[in-house]
Tab-separated table of C-alpha atoms in Angstrom:
chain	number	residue	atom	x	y	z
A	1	UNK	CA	-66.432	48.974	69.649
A	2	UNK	CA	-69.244	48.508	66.753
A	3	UNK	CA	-72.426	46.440	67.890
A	4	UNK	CA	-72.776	44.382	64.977
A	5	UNK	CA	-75.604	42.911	66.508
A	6	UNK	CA	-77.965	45.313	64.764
A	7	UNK	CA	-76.671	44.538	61.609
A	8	UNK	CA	-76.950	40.884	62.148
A	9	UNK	CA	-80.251	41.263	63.023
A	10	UNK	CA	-81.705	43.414	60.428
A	11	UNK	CA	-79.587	41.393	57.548
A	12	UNK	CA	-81.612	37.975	58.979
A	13	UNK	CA	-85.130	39.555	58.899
A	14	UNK	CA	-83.739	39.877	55.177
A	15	UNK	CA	-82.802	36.754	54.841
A	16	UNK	CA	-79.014	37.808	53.489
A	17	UNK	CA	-76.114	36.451	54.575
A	18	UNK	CA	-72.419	37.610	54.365
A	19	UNK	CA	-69.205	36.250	54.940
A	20	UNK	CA	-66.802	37.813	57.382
A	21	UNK	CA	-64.698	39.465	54.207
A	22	UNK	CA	-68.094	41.434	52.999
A	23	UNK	CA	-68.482	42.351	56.691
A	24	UNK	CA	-65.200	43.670	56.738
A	25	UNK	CA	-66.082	45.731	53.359
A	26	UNK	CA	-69.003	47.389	55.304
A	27	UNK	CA	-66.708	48.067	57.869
A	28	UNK	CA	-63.734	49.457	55.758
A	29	UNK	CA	-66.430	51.312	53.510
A	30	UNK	CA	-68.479	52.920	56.871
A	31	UNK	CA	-64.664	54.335	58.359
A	32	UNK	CA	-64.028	55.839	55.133
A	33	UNK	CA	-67.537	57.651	54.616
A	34	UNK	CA	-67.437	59.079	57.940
A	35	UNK	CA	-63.880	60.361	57.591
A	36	UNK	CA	-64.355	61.449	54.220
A	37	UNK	CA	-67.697	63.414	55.336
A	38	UNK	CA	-65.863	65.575	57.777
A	39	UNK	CA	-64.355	67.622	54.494
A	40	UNK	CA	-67.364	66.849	52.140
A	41	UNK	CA	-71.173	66.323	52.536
A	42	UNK	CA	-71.842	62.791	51.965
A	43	UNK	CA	-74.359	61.851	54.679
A	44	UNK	CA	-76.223	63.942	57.188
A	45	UNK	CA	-75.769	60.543	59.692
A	46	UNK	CA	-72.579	59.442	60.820
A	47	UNK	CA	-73.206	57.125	63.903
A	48	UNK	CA	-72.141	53.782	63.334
A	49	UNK	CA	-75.717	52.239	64.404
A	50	UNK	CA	-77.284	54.939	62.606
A	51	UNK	CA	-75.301	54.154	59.118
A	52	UNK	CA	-76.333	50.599	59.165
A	53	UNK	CA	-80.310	50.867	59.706
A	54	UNK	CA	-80.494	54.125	57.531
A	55	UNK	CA	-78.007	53.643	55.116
A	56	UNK	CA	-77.026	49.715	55.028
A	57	UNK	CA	-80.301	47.746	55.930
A	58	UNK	CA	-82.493	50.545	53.948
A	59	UNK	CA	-80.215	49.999	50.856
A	60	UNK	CA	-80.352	46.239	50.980
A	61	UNK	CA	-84.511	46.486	52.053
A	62	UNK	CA	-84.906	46.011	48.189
A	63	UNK	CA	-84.773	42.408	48.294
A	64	UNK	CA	-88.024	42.861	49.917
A	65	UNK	CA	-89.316	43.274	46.081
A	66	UNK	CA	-86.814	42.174	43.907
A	67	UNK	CA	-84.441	38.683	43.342
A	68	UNK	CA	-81.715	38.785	41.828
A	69	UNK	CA	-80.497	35.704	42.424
A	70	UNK	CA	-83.195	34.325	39.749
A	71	UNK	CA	-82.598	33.501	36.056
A	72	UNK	CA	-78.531	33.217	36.928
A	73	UNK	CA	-78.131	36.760	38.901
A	74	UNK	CA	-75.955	38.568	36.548
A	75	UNK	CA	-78.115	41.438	36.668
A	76	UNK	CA	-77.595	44.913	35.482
A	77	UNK	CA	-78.193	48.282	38.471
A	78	UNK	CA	-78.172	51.588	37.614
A	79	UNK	CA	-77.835	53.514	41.046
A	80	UNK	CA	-79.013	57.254	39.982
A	81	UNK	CA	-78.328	60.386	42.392
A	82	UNK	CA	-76.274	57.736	44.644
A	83	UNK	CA	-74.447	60.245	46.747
A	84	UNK	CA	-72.263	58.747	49.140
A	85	UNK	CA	-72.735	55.294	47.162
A	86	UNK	CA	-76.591	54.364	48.565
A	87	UNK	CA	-77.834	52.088	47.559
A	88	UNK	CA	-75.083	51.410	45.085
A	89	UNK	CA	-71.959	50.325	47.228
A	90	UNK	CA	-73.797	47.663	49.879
A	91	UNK	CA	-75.877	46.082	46.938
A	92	UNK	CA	-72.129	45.127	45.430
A	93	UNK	CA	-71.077	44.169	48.530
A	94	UNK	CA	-73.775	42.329	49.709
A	95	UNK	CA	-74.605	40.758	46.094
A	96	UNK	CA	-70.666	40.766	44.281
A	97	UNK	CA	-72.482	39.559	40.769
A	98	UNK	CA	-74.639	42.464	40.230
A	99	UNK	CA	-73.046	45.046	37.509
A	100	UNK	CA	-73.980	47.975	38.874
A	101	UNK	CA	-73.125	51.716	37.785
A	102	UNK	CA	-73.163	54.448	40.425
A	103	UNK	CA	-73.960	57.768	38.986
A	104	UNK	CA	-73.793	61.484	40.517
A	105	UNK	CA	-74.017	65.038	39.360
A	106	UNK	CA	-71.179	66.210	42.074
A	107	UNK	CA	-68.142	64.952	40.681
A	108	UNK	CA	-66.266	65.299	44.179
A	109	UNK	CA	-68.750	62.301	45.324
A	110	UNK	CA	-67.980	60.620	42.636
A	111	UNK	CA	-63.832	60.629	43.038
A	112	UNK	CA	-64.698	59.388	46.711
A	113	UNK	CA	-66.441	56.230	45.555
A	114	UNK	CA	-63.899	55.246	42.231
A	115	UNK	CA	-61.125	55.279	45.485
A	116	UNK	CA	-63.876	52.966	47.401
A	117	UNK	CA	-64.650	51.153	44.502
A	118	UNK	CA	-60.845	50.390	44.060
A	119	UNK	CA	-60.021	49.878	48.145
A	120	UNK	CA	-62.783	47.618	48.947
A	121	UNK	CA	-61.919	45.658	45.264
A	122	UNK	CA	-65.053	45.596	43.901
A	123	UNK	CA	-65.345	44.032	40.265
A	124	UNK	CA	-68.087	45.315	37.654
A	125	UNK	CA	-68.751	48.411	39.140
A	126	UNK	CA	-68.579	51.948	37.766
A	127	UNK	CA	-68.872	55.424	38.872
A	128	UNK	CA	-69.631	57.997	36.529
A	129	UNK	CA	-69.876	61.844	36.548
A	130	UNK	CA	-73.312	63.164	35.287
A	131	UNK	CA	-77.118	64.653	35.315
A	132	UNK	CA	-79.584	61.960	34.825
A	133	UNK	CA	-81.168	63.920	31.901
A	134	UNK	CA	-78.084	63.491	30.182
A	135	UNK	CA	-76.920	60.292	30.595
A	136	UNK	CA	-80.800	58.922	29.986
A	137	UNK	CA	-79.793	60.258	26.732
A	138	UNK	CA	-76.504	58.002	25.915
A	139	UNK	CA	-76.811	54.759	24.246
A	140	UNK	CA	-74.503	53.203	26.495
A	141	UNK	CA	-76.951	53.607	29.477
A	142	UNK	CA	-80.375	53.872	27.946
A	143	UNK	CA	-82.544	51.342	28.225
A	144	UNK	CA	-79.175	48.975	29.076
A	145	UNK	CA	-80.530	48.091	32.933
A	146	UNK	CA	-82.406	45.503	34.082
A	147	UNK	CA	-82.872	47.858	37.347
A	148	UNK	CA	-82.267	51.536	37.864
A	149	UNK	CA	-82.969	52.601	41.686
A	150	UNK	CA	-82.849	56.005	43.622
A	151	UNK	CA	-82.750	56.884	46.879
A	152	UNK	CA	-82.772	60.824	45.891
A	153	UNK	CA	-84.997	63.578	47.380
A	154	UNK	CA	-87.561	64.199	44.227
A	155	UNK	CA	-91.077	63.813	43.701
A	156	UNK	CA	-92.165	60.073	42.393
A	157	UNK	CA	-93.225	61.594	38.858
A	158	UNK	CA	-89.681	63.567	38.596
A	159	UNK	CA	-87.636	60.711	39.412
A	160	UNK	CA	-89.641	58.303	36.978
A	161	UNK	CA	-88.680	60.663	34.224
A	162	UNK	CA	-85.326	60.324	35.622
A	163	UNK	CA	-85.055	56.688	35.951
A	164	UNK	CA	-87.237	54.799	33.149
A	165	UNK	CA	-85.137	55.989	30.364
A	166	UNK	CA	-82.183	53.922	31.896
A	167	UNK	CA	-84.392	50.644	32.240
A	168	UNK	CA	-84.939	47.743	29.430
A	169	UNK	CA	-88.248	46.514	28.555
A	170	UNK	CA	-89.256	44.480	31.227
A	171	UNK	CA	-87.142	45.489	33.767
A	172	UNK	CA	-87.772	48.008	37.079
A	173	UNK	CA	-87.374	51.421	38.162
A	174	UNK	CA	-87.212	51.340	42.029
A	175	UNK	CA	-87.862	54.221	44.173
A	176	UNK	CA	-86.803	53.808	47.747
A	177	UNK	CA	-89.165	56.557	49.814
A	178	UNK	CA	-89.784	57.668	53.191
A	179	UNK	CA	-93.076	56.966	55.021
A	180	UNK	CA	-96.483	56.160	53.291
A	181	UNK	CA	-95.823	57.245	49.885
A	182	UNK	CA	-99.971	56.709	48.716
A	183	UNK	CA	-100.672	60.002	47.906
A	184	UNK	CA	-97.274	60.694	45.962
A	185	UNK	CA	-97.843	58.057	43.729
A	186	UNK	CA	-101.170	58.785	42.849
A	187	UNK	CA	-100.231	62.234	41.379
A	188	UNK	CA	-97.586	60.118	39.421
A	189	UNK	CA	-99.638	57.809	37.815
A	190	UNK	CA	-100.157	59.542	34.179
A	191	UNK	CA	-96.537	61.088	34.252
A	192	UNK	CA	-95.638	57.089	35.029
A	193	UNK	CA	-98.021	55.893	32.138
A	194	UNK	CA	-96.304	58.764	29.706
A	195	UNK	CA	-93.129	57.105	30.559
A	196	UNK	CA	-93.811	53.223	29.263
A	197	UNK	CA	-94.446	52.134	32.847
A	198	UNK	CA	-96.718	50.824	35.319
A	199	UNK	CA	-96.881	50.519	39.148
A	200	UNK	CA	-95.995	46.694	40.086
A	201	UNK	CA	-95.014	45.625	43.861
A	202	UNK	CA	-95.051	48.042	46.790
A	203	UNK	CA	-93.738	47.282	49.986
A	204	UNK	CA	-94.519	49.396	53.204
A	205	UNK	CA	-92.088	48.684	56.135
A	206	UNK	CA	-90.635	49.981	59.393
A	207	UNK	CA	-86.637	49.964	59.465
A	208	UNK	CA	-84.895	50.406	63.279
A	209	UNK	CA	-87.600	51.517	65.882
A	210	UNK	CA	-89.626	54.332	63.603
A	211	UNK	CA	-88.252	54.584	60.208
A	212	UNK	CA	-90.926	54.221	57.860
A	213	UNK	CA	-90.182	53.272	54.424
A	214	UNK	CA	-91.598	52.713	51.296
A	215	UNK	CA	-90.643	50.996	48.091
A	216	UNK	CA	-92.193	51.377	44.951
A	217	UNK	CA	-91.295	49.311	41.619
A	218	UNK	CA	-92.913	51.031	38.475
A	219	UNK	CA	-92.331	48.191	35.454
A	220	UNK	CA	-91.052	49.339	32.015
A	221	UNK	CA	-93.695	47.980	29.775
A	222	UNK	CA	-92.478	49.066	26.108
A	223	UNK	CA	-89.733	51.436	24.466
A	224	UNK	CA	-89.867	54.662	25.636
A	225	UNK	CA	-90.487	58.003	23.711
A	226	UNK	CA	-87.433	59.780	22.782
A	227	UNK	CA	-89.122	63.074	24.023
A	228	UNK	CA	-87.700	61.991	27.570
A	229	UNK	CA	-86.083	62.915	29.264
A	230	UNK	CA	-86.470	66.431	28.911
A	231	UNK	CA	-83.331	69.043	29.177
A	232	UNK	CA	-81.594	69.700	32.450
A	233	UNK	CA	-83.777	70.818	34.659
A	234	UNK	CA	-87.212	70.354	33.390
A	235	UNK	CA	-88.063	67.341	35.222
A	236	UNK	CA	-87.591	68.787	38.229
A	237	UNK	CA	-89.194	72.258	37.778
A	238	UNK	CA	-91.861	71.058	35.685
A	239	UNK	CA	-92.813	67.248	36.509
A	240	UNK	CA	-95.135	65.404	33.874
């Protein structure tokens, strides 16, 4: 038996609510990850209670900063480095009018979540196979989002080189981090300024018991230069 108490709990102090069919969805969508992460590595964390404060409440904690509800919610998401589908998959769920686009550099992961995508029938949502240097680079994705967000491992000034090129003027990059994320930031304040951006809300929390967490939205102020991003794998091995 699930305790969906947790869940319940953490979705109030968020002030979302679901119905009992996107419940089911997190359900259907939890099963599936776990069973599909015995034969590929989708998640380090697989306990039910686990899944839904790291994974679940962490990936909806962005409504700590952002609405999308306002100016008539049809909002565009670009989910980059989403792995297993986080934060990608429970923002659809939880908020069906978002058009979101999950991308990945494994390809396997990617397979997983166009199945998940289809099982769970989720509308106006894409997965697609690809480096974020590259697709930064497409016209069909750059500077087409009003949000791109990332839960990946990188440093704040690699992932903004990442990320911005996806986002429209005036719209967000959002960097979901672990712990206090101070220092981070302020060695990615020029690389953030190269980029056409600059640092708006941050919001320091505690998730479950002890998981600190930080988000970070860095604002897309005007086009951005076509130098970036760099090639495959400069970002990361040289960050602005």
């Amino acid at each position: 038996m699930k305790n969906w108490d947790l869940f319940q709990e953490g979705l109030k102090q968020l002030n979302i609510s679901l119905s009992e069919q996107q419940l089911q969805q997190f359900e259907t969508f939890y099963e599936d990850l776990v069973e599909k992460n015995k034969v590929m590595n989708l998640t380090a964390i697989t306990e039910w209670e686990e899944v839904v404060v790291k994974h679940f409440l962490d990936s909806l904690s962005i409504v700590k900063i952002v609405n999308f509800a306002e100016n008539g919610g049809e909002k565009k998401l670009m989910d980059l480095g989403t792995g297993g589908g986080f934060p990608g998959i429970p923002l659809k769920i939880a908020f069906p009018e978002l058009e979101i686009v999950l991308a990945d550099s494994l390809n396997k992961r990617i397979t997983f979540l166009q199945g998940e995508i289809e099982k769970l029938g989720l509308k106006k949502i894409t997965a697609v196979h690809g480096r974020g240097e590259e697709l930064g680079r497409k016209p069909q994705y750059r500077e087409q989002f009003d949000y791109c967000v990332s839960r990946a491992v990188a440093n704040l000034s690699t992932l903004s080189e990442y990320c911005l090129p996806f986002v429209k003027v005036g719209g967000s990059f959002i960097s979901y981090k672990a712990g206090n994320a101070e220092e981070e930031l302020a060695k990615a304040k020029s690389a953030i300024h190269l980029l056409s951006g600059k640092v708006g809300k941050i919001e320091s929390f505690v998730l479950g018991k002890d998981n600190h967490r930080t988000l970070i939205q860095i604002e897309k102020t005007k086009e951005i230069s076509k130098k970036y991003p760099r090639k495959a794998g400069v970002p990361s091995k040289n960050p602005l």
